[in-house]
Amino acid sequence: MNWQLKNLGRYTRERMEKIIHDNLFKNLLTEKQPELRFVNHHLAHAHSCHVLSGFQDAAILTMDGHGENDCTNFWVAEQGRIEHLQKWEIPHSLGWFYTMFTQWFGFRAHDGEGKLMGLAAYGEKKEDLFAKVRKVLHTVDHDACYEVCPDFFYGKRGEDGPYSEEWLCLFGKPHSFESNKPFSQEEKDLAFAVQTVFEEVCLKLAKTLIERTGKIKLCVAGGSFMNCKMNGVLAKWIGYENFFVQPAAGDNGISLGAALALRRLEDHNGEVRFPNLYLGPDYENAAIEAVLIEAGLSYEKKENIAKEAALLLFQSKIVGWFQGRMEAGARALGNRSILANPLNPDMKNILNGKVKFREPWRPFCPSTTIENGVEYFDFSGALPYMIVACEARNGIKEKLPSVVHVDNTVRVQTVEKRNNPKYHTLIEEFGKLSGYAVVLNTSFNVMGEPVVLRPQEAIRCFLNTGLDYLAIGDYLVSK
């Protein structure tokens, strides 16, 4: 307990103020230091999703590992004001629940949760495994909605890392960290149980909140809502047009939420909506060409790079696509992307093995035009942020095998011409060639590295992976 007391001493308000003054304000080019104002963690999450949703009245659900002592919170928004309704404190953390299993499966905490979600699709329902998982987390019929058993987190530690003896007795020894050892069918079934119980609890929370508030729209934020499969369950239940998940749902969206919360204190009716998430740096053709020359690469300048790239994709070439302003958030949305042909049944294995260097069972996502997406995938409205899953329509899994997961789900991105005209054109042109206005889109990086930011990083990734072409600005580079 001494280390916990030491940490508590580090994170007092007074100490945090001193750290900010000493490390941030001293670099500001002004003698007058701005006022410091603190915003509750989950309140910042609540504002981050409600303000950006564009919904005037809505129910709000925030959920993560914990912020301060809070793990889950109910809120309601009416006429620009947010009111707190209920909270769940440590240890009743859905984030802890999912992250502990993430680590047990050998994945990195706060990074590998998406791997667990992807693995779950390969499992089947086994009642004995569901019973085990529900000993850790289960729904209840009273106002609490769910409970987490603290023994699995606070019990006497076993010999294997952070796991209590109760945990090890129930689930056995954990996988070695990123061992690449194949998972047994029973382990896949366990992953399925973890994901399904998680979805059950979240759906119960959402239904309870909607019933209590009488609202028809739901906004969500917090790290737990990076789980796009669960988001899809909520969206399908309440209606895609009535559901908004903040695309930077995790703690990377907290600073935005804090700023929006304070802005609202001054202007209750002031709303802010991002037209898109293309908020990062961009590079002009002249700067890109200089880097290509310095790297000693041969290249061609194309009049219509989107059309050229679409033809290469149709020929099942793999293209690094580096265009415009970089996306904010965790998903590649068509400006720092690796693109491929979703009709090619071998493409998933090629990408995982020769380009991304990651586990062979992990899925890839489709980008489609807003005009054509509903032809292939079962959703309504727009899904621009690749953070809400839906199902492929009948027959699409056979037509687009490399972007439809084994359980028939997809984490789709809809692209609008007004937000990303060049990427929209590429998808349109691929549709003219293939009959399907869909491309496979994955982030421009390899496993364990950040998404490329600058032309130099794009070139390095291009040269060191199985990419066939690099479409960077208006230049096409081949090997």
Coordinates of C-alpha atoms in Angstrom, one line a residue:
M1 CA 0.0 0.0 0.0
N2 CA 3.0 2.3 0.4
W3 CA 3.3 2.9 -3.3
Q4 CA -0.4 3.8 -3.5
L5 CA 0.0 6.4 -0.8
K6 CA 3.1 7.7 -2.6
N7 CA 1.1 8.1 -5.8
L8 CA -1.8 9.8 -4.0
G9 CA 0.7 12.3 -2.7
R10 CA 2.0 13.0 -6.2
Y11 CA -1.4 13.8 -7.6
T12 CA -2.8 16.4 -5.3
R13 CA -4.3 19.6 -6.8
E14 CA -1.4 21.7 -5.4
R15 CA 1.2 19.5 -6.9
M16 CA -0.5 19.3 -10.3
E17 CA -0.7 23.1 -10.4
K18 CA 3.0 23.4 -9.6
I19 CA 3.9 20.9 -12.4
I20 CA 1.8 22.8 -14.9
H21 CA 3.3 26.2 -13.9
D22 CA 6.9 24.8 -14.0
N23 CA 6.7 22.8 -17.2
L24 CA 4.1 24.6 -19.4
F25 CA 3.5 28.2 -18.4
K26 CA 7.2 29.0 -18.3
N27 CA 7.3 28.4 -22.0
L28 CA 4.5 30.8 -22.9
L29 CA 5.5 34.0 -24.5
T30 CA 3.6 36.1 -22.1
E31 CA 4.3 37.4 -18.6
K32 CA 0.8 37.0 -17.4
Q33 CA 0.0 33.4 -16.6
P34 CA -3.5 32.2 -17.5
E35 CA -5.9 31.0 -14.8
L36 CA -5.8 27.3 -14.0
R37 CA -9.3 25.6 -13.9
F38 CA -9.8 21.9 -13.3
V39 CA -12.7 19.8 -14.9
N40 CA -13.8 16.5 -13.5
H41 CA -12.6 13.6 -15.7
H42 CA -16.0 12.1 -16.6
L43 CA -17.6 15.5 -17.0
A44 CA -15.0 16.3 -19.6
H45 CA -15.9 13.0 -21.4
A46 CA -19.6 14.0 -21.2
H47 CA -19.0 17.4 -22.8
S48 CA -16.7 16.0 -25.4
C49 CA -19.4 13.8 -26.8
H50 CA -22.5 15.9 -26.3
V51 CA -21.2 19.2 -27.7
L52 CA -19.8 17.5 -30.8
S53 CA -22.9 15.3 -31.4
G54 CA -25.0 18.2 -32.4
F55 CA -27.9 16.8 -30.3
Q56 CA -29.7 19.4 -28.2
D57 CA -31.3 16.9 -25.7
A58 CA -29.7 13.6 -25.1
A59 CA -28.8 10.9 -22.6
I60 CA -25.0 10.6 -21.9
L61 CA -23.1 7.6 -20.8
T62 CA -19.4 7.8 -19.9
M63 CA -17.3 4.8 -19.1
D64 CA -13.7 3.9 -18.8
G65 CA -11.1 2.3 -16.4
H66 CA -11.6 5.2 -14.0
G67 CA -11.2 9.0 -13.7
E68 CA -10.7 10.2 -10.2
N69 CA -12.8 7.5 -8.4
D70 CA -15.5 7.2 -11.1
C71 CA -15.7 4.4 -13.6
T72 CA -19.2 4.8 -15.2
N73 CA -21.5 7.8 -15.1
F74 CA -25.1 8.6 -16.2
W75 CA -25.8 12.2 -17.4
V76 CA -28.6 14.0 -19.2
A77 CA -28.3 17.0 -21.4
E78 CA -31.1 19.5 -21.9
Q79 CA -30.9 22.9 -23.7
G80 CA -27.1 22.9 -23.5
R81 CA -26.9 22.0 -19.8
I82 CA -25.5 18.7 -18.5
E83 CA -26.9 17.2 -15.3
H84 CA -25.3 14.3 -13.4
L85 CA -27.5 11.4 -12.5
Q86 CA -25.6 8.5 -11.2
K87 CA -22.0 7.1 -10.9
W88 CA -20.3 3.8 -10.3
E89 CA -17.0 4.0 -8.4
I90 CA -13.9 1.8 -8.2
P91 CA -13.9 -1.3 -8.3
H92 CA -17.0 -1.4 -10.5
S93 CA -15.0 -0.7 -13.6
L94 CA -15.9 -2.1 -17.0
G95 CA -12.5 -0.8 -18.2
W96 CA -10.7 -2.8 -15.6
F97 CA -12.7 -5.8 -16.5
Y98 CA -11.8 -5.7 -20.2
T99 CA -8.2 -4.6 -19.7
M100 CA -7.5 -7.4 -17.2
F101 CA -8.6 -10.0 -19.8
T102 CA -6.6 -8.2 -22.4
Q103 CA -3.5 -8.7 -20.4
W104 CA -4.4 -12.3 -19.6
F105 CA -4.6 -13.1 -23.3
G106 CA -1.0 -11.7 -23.7
F107 CA -1.9 -8.4 -25.2
R108 CA -0.6 -5.0 -24.0
A109 CA -3.0 -3.1 -21.6
H110 CA -4.5 0.0 -23.0
D111 CA -3.5 -1.0 -26.5
G112 CA -4.4 -4.6 -27.2
E113 CA -8.1 -4.4 -26.2
G114 CA -8.9 -4.3 -29.9
K115 CA -7.0 -7.5 -30.4
L116 CA -9.2 -9.2 -27.8
M117 CA -12.3 -7.8 -29.5
G118 CA -11.1 -9.2 -32.9
L119 CA -10.3 -12.6 -31.4
A120 CA -13.7 -12.9 -29.8
A121 CA -15.3 -13.2 -33.2
Y122 CA -13.7 -16.6 -33.6
G123 CA -15.4 -18.0 -30.5
E124 CA -18.7 -19.7 -29.8
K125 CA -21.1 -19.6 -26.9
K126 CA -20.1 -22.0 -24.1
E127 CA -22.2 -21.8 -21.0
D128 CA -19.5 -22.9 -18.6
L129 CA -17.2 -20.1 -19.8
F130 CA -20.0 -17.5 -19.6
A131 CA -20.6 -18.6 -16.0
K132 CA -17.0 -18.0 -15.2
V133 CA -16.9 -14.6 -16.8
R134 CA -20.1 -13.6 -15.0
K135 CA -18.4 -14.3 -11.7
V136 CA -16.2 -11.3 -12.5
L137 CA -18.9 -9.1 -14.1
H138 CA -22.7 -9.6 -14.2
T139 CA -25.8 -7.6 -14.6
V140 CA -28.2 -7.0 -11.6
D141 CA -31.9 -6.2 -11.5
H142 CA -31.7 -3.1 -9.3
D143 CA -30.5 0.4 -10.0
A144 CA -26.9 -0.6 -10.0
C145 CA -27.4 -2.4 -13.4
Y146 CA -24.1 -4.3 -13.0
E147 CA -21.5 -5.3 -10.4
V148 CA -17.8 -6.2 -10.6
C149 CA -16.5 -8.7 -8.0
P150 CA -13.6 -6.9 -6.2
D151 CA -12.0 -10.2 -5.2
F152 CA -10.7 -10.6 -8.8
F153 CA -8.9 -7.3 -8.6
Y154 CA -8.1 -6.8 -4.9
G155 CA -7.7 -10.4 -3.7
K156 CA -4.4 -11.9 -2.7
R157 CA -1.9 -11.8 -5.6
G158 CA -0.8 -15.0 -7.2
E159 CA 2.6 -15.6 -8.8
D160 CA 1.6 -14.4 -12.2
G161 CA 1.7 -10.6 -12.4
P162 CA -1.4 -8.6 -11.5
Y163 CA -3.8 -11.6 -11.2
S164 CA -5.4 -12.5 -7.9
E165 CA -5.4 -16.1 -6.7
E166 CA -9.2 -16.1 -7.4
W167 CA -8.5 -15.1 -11.0
L168 CA -5.8 -17.7 -11.6
C169 CA -8.0 -20.4 -10.0
L170 CA -10.8 -19.6 -12.4
F171 CA -9.0 -18.9 -15.7
G172 CA -5.6 -20.5 -15.3
K173 CA -2.1 -19.1 -16.1
P174 CA -2.0 -16.1 -18.4
H175 CA -0.5 -16.1 -21.9
S176 CA 3.0 -14.9 -22.2
F177 CA 3.1 -11.3 -23.4
E178 CA 2.8 -11.2 -27.2
S179 CA 4.1 -14.7 -27.4
N180 CA 2.4 -15.3 -30.8
K181 CA 1.4 -18.7 -29.6
P182 CA -1.8 -19.8 -31.3
F183 CA -5.0 -19.6 -29.3
S184 CA -7.0 -22.8 -28.6
Q185 CA -10.6 -22.9 -29.4
E186 CA -11.5 -22.8 -25.7
E187 CA -9.5 -19.5 -25.4
K188 CA -11.3 -18.1 -28.4
D189 CA -14.6 -19.2 -26.8
L190 CA -13.5 -17.4 -23.6
A191 CA -12.8 -14.2 -25.6
F192 CA -16.3 -14.5 -27.1
A193 CA -17.8 -14.7 -23.6
V194 CA -15.8 -11.7 -22.3
Q195 CA -16.9 -9.6 -25.3
T196 CA -20.6 -10.7 -25.1
V197 CA -20.9 -10.2 -21.3
F198 CA -19.3 -6.7 -21.8
E199 CA -21.9 -5.9 -24.5
E200 CA -24.8 -7.2 -22.3
V201 CA -23.8 -4.9 -19.4
C202 CA -23.3 -1.9 -21.7
L203 CA -26.7 -2.4 -23.4
K204 CA -28.4 -2.7 -20.0
L205 CA -26.8 0.5 -18.9
A206 CA -27.9 2.3 -22.1
K207 CA -31.5 1.0 -21.8
T208 CA -31.7 2.0 -18.2
L209 CA -30.4 5.4 -18.9
I210 CA -32.8 6.0 -21.8
E211 CA -35.7 4.8 -19.8
R212 CA -34.8 7.0 -16.9
T213 CA -34.3 10.2 -18.9
G214 CA -37.0 9.7 -21.6
K215 CA -34.5 10.8 -24.3
I216 CA -34.3 9.3 -27.7
K217 CA -30.6 10.1 -28.4
L218 CA -27.5 8.7 -26.8
C219 CA -24.0 10.2 -26.6
V220 CA -21.1 8.2 -25.3
A221 CA -17.4 8.7 -24.4
G222 CA -14.6 7.2 -22.4
G223 CA -12.0 4.6 -23.3
S224 CA -14.5 1.7 -23.1
F225 CA -16.2 3.1 -26.2
M226 CA -13.2 2.4 -28.4
N227 CA -14.8 -1.0 -28.6
C228 CA -16.5 -0.6 -32.0
K229 CA -18.3 -4.0 -31.7
M230 CA -20.1 -2.9 -28.6
N231 CA -20.8 0.5 -30.1
G232 CA -22.5 -1.2 -33.0
V233 CA -24.8 -3.1 -30.6
L234 CA -25.8 0.2 -29.0
A235 CA -26.2 2.0 -32.3
K236 CA -28.4 -0.8 -33.8
W237 CA -30.6 -0.8 -30.7
I238 CA -31.2 3.0 -30.5
G239 CA -30.8 3.8 -34.2
Y240 CA -27.6 4.9 -35.9
E241 CA -28.9 8.5 -36.4
N242 CA -29.6 8.7 -32.6
F243 CA -26.2 7.5 -31.5
F244 CA -23.0 9.5 -31.3
V245 CA -19.6 8.2 -30.0
Q246 CA -16.9 10.7 -29.6
P247 CA -14.2 9.5 -32.1
A248 CA -11.4 10.3 -29.7
A249 CA -13.4 8.5 -27.0
G250 CA -10.4 7.7 -24.7
D251 CA -8.4 10.0 -22.6
N252 CA -6.9 11.5 -25.7
G253 CA -10.2 13.3 -25.9
I254 CA -10.2 14.6 -22.3
S255 CA -8.4 17.9 -23.1
L256 CA -11.0 18.7 -25.8
G257 CA -13.8 17.9 -23.4
A258 CA -12.4 20.1 -20.7
A259 CA -12.1 23.0 -23.1
L260 CA -15.7 22.5 -24.3
A261 CA -17.0 22.2 -20.7
L262 CA -15.4 25.6 -19.8
R263 CA -16.6 27.2 -23.0
R264 CA -20.2 26.1 -22.1
L265 CA -20.0 27.9 -18.8
E266 CA -19.7 31.1 -20.7
D267 CA -22.1 30.3 -23.5
H268 CA -24.8 27.6 -22.9
N269 CA -26.1 27.7 -26.4
G270 CA -22.8 27.6 -28.2
E271 CA -22.3 24.4 -30.1
V272 CA -19.2 23.1 -31.8
R273 CA -19.2 20.5 -34.5
F274 CA -16.1 19.3 -36.4
P275 CA -16.8 18.9 -40.1
N276 CA -14.2 16.1 -40.1
L277 CA -11.1 14.9 -38.2
Y278 CA -8.5 16.0 -40.7
L279 CA -6.9 18.4 -38.3
G280 CA -3.2 17.4 -38.5
P281 CA -0.3 18.7 -40.6
D282 CA -0.2 18.5 -44.4
Y283 CA 2.6 18.8 -47.0
E284 CA 2.6 20.6 -50.3
N285 CA 3.9 18.9 -53.5
A286 CA 7.1 20.9 -53.4
A287 CA 8.0 19.7 -49.9
I288 CA 7.1 16.1 -50.8
E289 CA 9.2 16.1 -54.0
A290 CA 12.2 17.4 -52.1
V291 CA 12.0 14.5 -49.7
L292 CA 11.6 12.0 -52.6
I293 CA 14.7 13.4 -54.3
E294 CA 16.7 13.3 -51.1
A295 CA 15.7 9.6 -50.7
G296 CA 16.9 8.9 -54.2
L297 CA 13.5 7.5 -55.3
S298 CA 12.2 7.5 -58.8
Y299 CA 8.6 8.9 -59.1
E300 CA 6.0 10.2 -61.5
K301 CA 3.7 13.2 -61.0
K302 CA 0.1 12.2 -61.9
E303 CA -2.7 14.5 -63.1
N304 CA -5.2 12.4 -61.2
I305 CA -3.5 10.4 -58.4
A306 CA -6.8 9.1 -57.1
K307 CA -7.7 7.5 -60.4
E308 CA -4.2 6.0 -60.8
A309 CA -4.4 4.5 -57.3
A310 CA -7.8 3.0 -57.9
L311 CA -6.5 1.2 -61.0
L312 CA -3.6 -0.2 -59.0
L313 CA -6.0 -1.4 -56.3
F314 CA -8.2 -3.1 -58.9
Q315 CA -5.0 -4.9 -60.0
S316 CA -4.6 -6.0 -56.4
K317 CA -1.5 -3.9 -55.8
I318 CA -1.1 -2.5 -52.2
V319 CA -0.8 1.3 -52.0
G320 CA 0.4 3.5 -49.3
W321 CA -1.9 6.6 -49.4
F322 CA -0.4 9.8 -48.0
Q323 CA -2.6 12.8 -48.7
G324 CA -3.6 16.1 -47.1
R325 CA -4.0 16.8 -43.4
M326 CA -3.4 13.9 -41.1
E327 CA -6.4 12.5 -39.2
A328 CA -6.8 13.1 -35.5
G329 CA -7.7 10.1 -33.2
A330 CA -6.9 6.4 -33.4
R331 CA -8.3 5.5 -36.8
A332 CA -6.8 6.1 -40.3
L333 CA -9.5 7.8 -42.3
G334 CA -8.1 8.0 -45.7
N335 CA -5.2 10.4 -45.4
R336 CA -2.5 8.2 -43.8
S337 CA -3.8 4.8 -44.9
I338 CA -2.6 1.6 -46.6
L339 CA -5.2 0.7 -49.2
A340 CA -5.9 -2.6 -50.9
N341 CA -8.5 -4.6 -52.9
P342 CA -11.3 -6.0 -50.7
L343 CA -12.5 -8.4 -53.4
N344 CA -9.2 -10.3 -53.3
P345 CA -9.8 -13.2 -50.8
D346 CA -6.0 -13.5 -50.1
M347 CA -5.5 -9.8 -49.4
K348 CA -6.1 -10.1 -45.6
N349 CA -3.3 -12.7 -45.2
I350 CA -1.0 -10.8 -47.5
L351 CA -1.4 -7.6 -45.6
N352 CA -1.1 -9.1 -42.1
G353 CA 2.0 -11.2 -43.1
K354 CA 4.0 -8.9 -45.5
V355 CA 2.9 -5.4 -44.7
K356 CA 1.5 -5.0 -41.2
F357 CA 3.5 -7.9 -39.6
R358 CA 0.8 -8.7 -37.2
E359 CA -1.4 -11.6 -36.1
P360 CA -3.1 -13.5 -39.0
W361 CA -6.5 -13.5 -37.5
R362 CA -6.9 -9.7 -37.2
P363 CA -9.5 -8.1 -39.5
F364 CA -9.3 -5.1 -41.8
C365 CA -11.9 -2.3 -42.3
P366 CA -13.7 -1.0 -45.4
S367 CA -14.0 2.6 -46.5
T368 CA -17.0 3.3 -48.7
T369 CA -18.8 6.3 -50.1
I370 CA -21.7 7.8 -48.2
E371 CA -23.8 7.3 -51.3
N372 CA -23.1 3.6 -51.7
G373 CA -22.4 2.2 -48.2
V374 CA -25.9 1.1 -47.3
E375 CA -25.9 -1.1 -50.4
Y376 CA -23.2 -3.3 -48.8
F377 CA -23.6 -2.8 -45.0
D378 CA -26.5 -2.8 -42.6
F379 CA -26.6 0.7 -41.1
S380 CA -28.3 4.1 -41.7
G381 CA -27.1 7.6 -41.7
A382 CA -23.3 8.2 -41.7
L383 CA -20.4 6.4 -40.0
P384 CA -17.5 8.7 -40.7
Y385 CA -15.1 7.7 -37.9
M386 CA -14.6 4.0 -38.2
I387 CA -15.7 3.5 -34.5
V388 CA -19.1 1.8 -34.9
A389 CA -19.4 -1.7 -36.2
C390 CA -22.3 -3.0 -38.2
E391 CA -23.1 -6.2 -40.2
A392 CA -22.5 -6.9 -43.9
R393 CA -25.6 -7.4 -46.0
N394 CA -26.4 -10.8 -47.4
G395 CA -23.8 -12.1 -49.9
I396 CA -21.3 -9.3 -49.2
K397 CA -19.0 -11.4 -47.2
E398 CA -18.4 -13.6 -50.2
K399 CA -18.0 -10.5 -52.5
L400 CA -15.7 -8.5 -50.1
P401 CA -14.0 -11.2 -48.1
S402 CA -11.0 -9.2 -47.0
V403 CA -13.0 -6.5 -45.1
V404 CA -15.8 -8.6 -43.5
H405 CA -14.8 -10.3 -40.3
V406 CA -15.5 -13.9 -39.5
D407 CA -18.6 -13.0 -37.6
N408 CA -20.0 -10.9 -40.6
T409 CA -19.2 -7.6 -38.9
V410 CA -17.4 -4.6 -40.3
R411 CA -16.0 -1.4 -38.8
V412 CA -17.1 0.7 -41.7
Q413 CA -16.1 4.3 -42.6
T414 CA -18.4 6.3 -44.8
V415 CA -16.6 9.0 -46.9
E416 CA -18.2 12.3 -48.0
K417 CA -16.9 14.2 -51.0
R418 CA -17.1 17.5 -49.1
N419 CA -14.8 16.2 -46.3
N420 CA -12.3 14.3 -48.4
P421 CA -12.7 14.8 -52.1
K422 CA -9.6 13.0 -53.2
Y423 CA -10.3 9.8 -51.2
H424 CA -14.0 9.9 -52.2
T425 CA -12.8 10.0 -55.9
L426 CA -10.5 7.1 -55.4
I427 CA -13.3 4.9 -53.9
E428 CA -15.7 6.0 -56.7
E429 CA -13.1 5.1 -59.4
F430 CA -12.5 1.7 -57.8
G431 CA -16.3 1.2 -57.8
K432 CA -16.4 1.9 -61.5
L433 CA -13.7 -0.8 -62.1
S434 CA -14.9 -3.4 -59.6
G435 CA -18.6 -2.9 -59.2
Y436 CA -18.1 -2.1 -55.5
A437 CA -17.4 1.4 -54.2
V438 CA -15.4 0.0 -51.2
V439 CA -11.7 -0.2 -50.5
L440 CA -9.7 -1.9 -47.7
N441 CA -8.3 0.8 -45.4
T442 CA -5.8 0.2 -42.7
S443 CA -3.5 2.6 -40.9
F444 CA -0.2 3.5 -42.6
N445 CA 2.2 1.8 -40.2
V446 CA 3.4 -1.6 -39.0
M447 CA 2.4 -3.2 -35.8
G448 CA 3.9 -1.5 -32.8
E449 CA 4.7 1.8 -34.6
P450 CA 2.7 5.0 -34.7
V451 CA 0.9 6.0 -37.9
V452 CA 3.2 7.8 -40.3
L453 CA 3.1 11.6 -39.9
R454 CA 5.7 13.0 -42.3
P455 CA 6.8 12.1 -45.9
Q456 CA 10.0 10.7 -44.5
E457 CA 8.1 8.2 -42.3
A458 CA 5.9 7.2 -45.2
I459 CA 8.9 6.5 -47.4
R460 CA 10.6 4.4 -44.7
C461 CA 7.4 2.3 -44.2
F462 CA 7.1 1.9 -48.0
L463 CA 10.6 0.7 -48.4
N464 CA 10.6 -1.7 -45.5
T465 CA 7.3 -3.5 -46.1
G466 CA 5.5 -5.3 -48.8
L467 CA 3.8 -2.1 -50.2
D468 CA 3.8 -2.1 -54.0
Y469 CA 3.3 1.7 -54.5
L470 CA 3.3 4.9 -52.6
A471 CA 0.8 7.6 -53.6
I472 CA 2.1 10.7 -51.8
G473 CA 0.7 14.0 -52.8
D474 CA 0.4 13.9 -56.6
Y475 CA 3.4 11.7 -56.9
L476 CA 3.4 7.9 -57.5
V477 CA 6.4 5.9 -56.3
S478 CA 7.0 2.3 -57.2
K479 CA 9.6 -0.3 -56.3

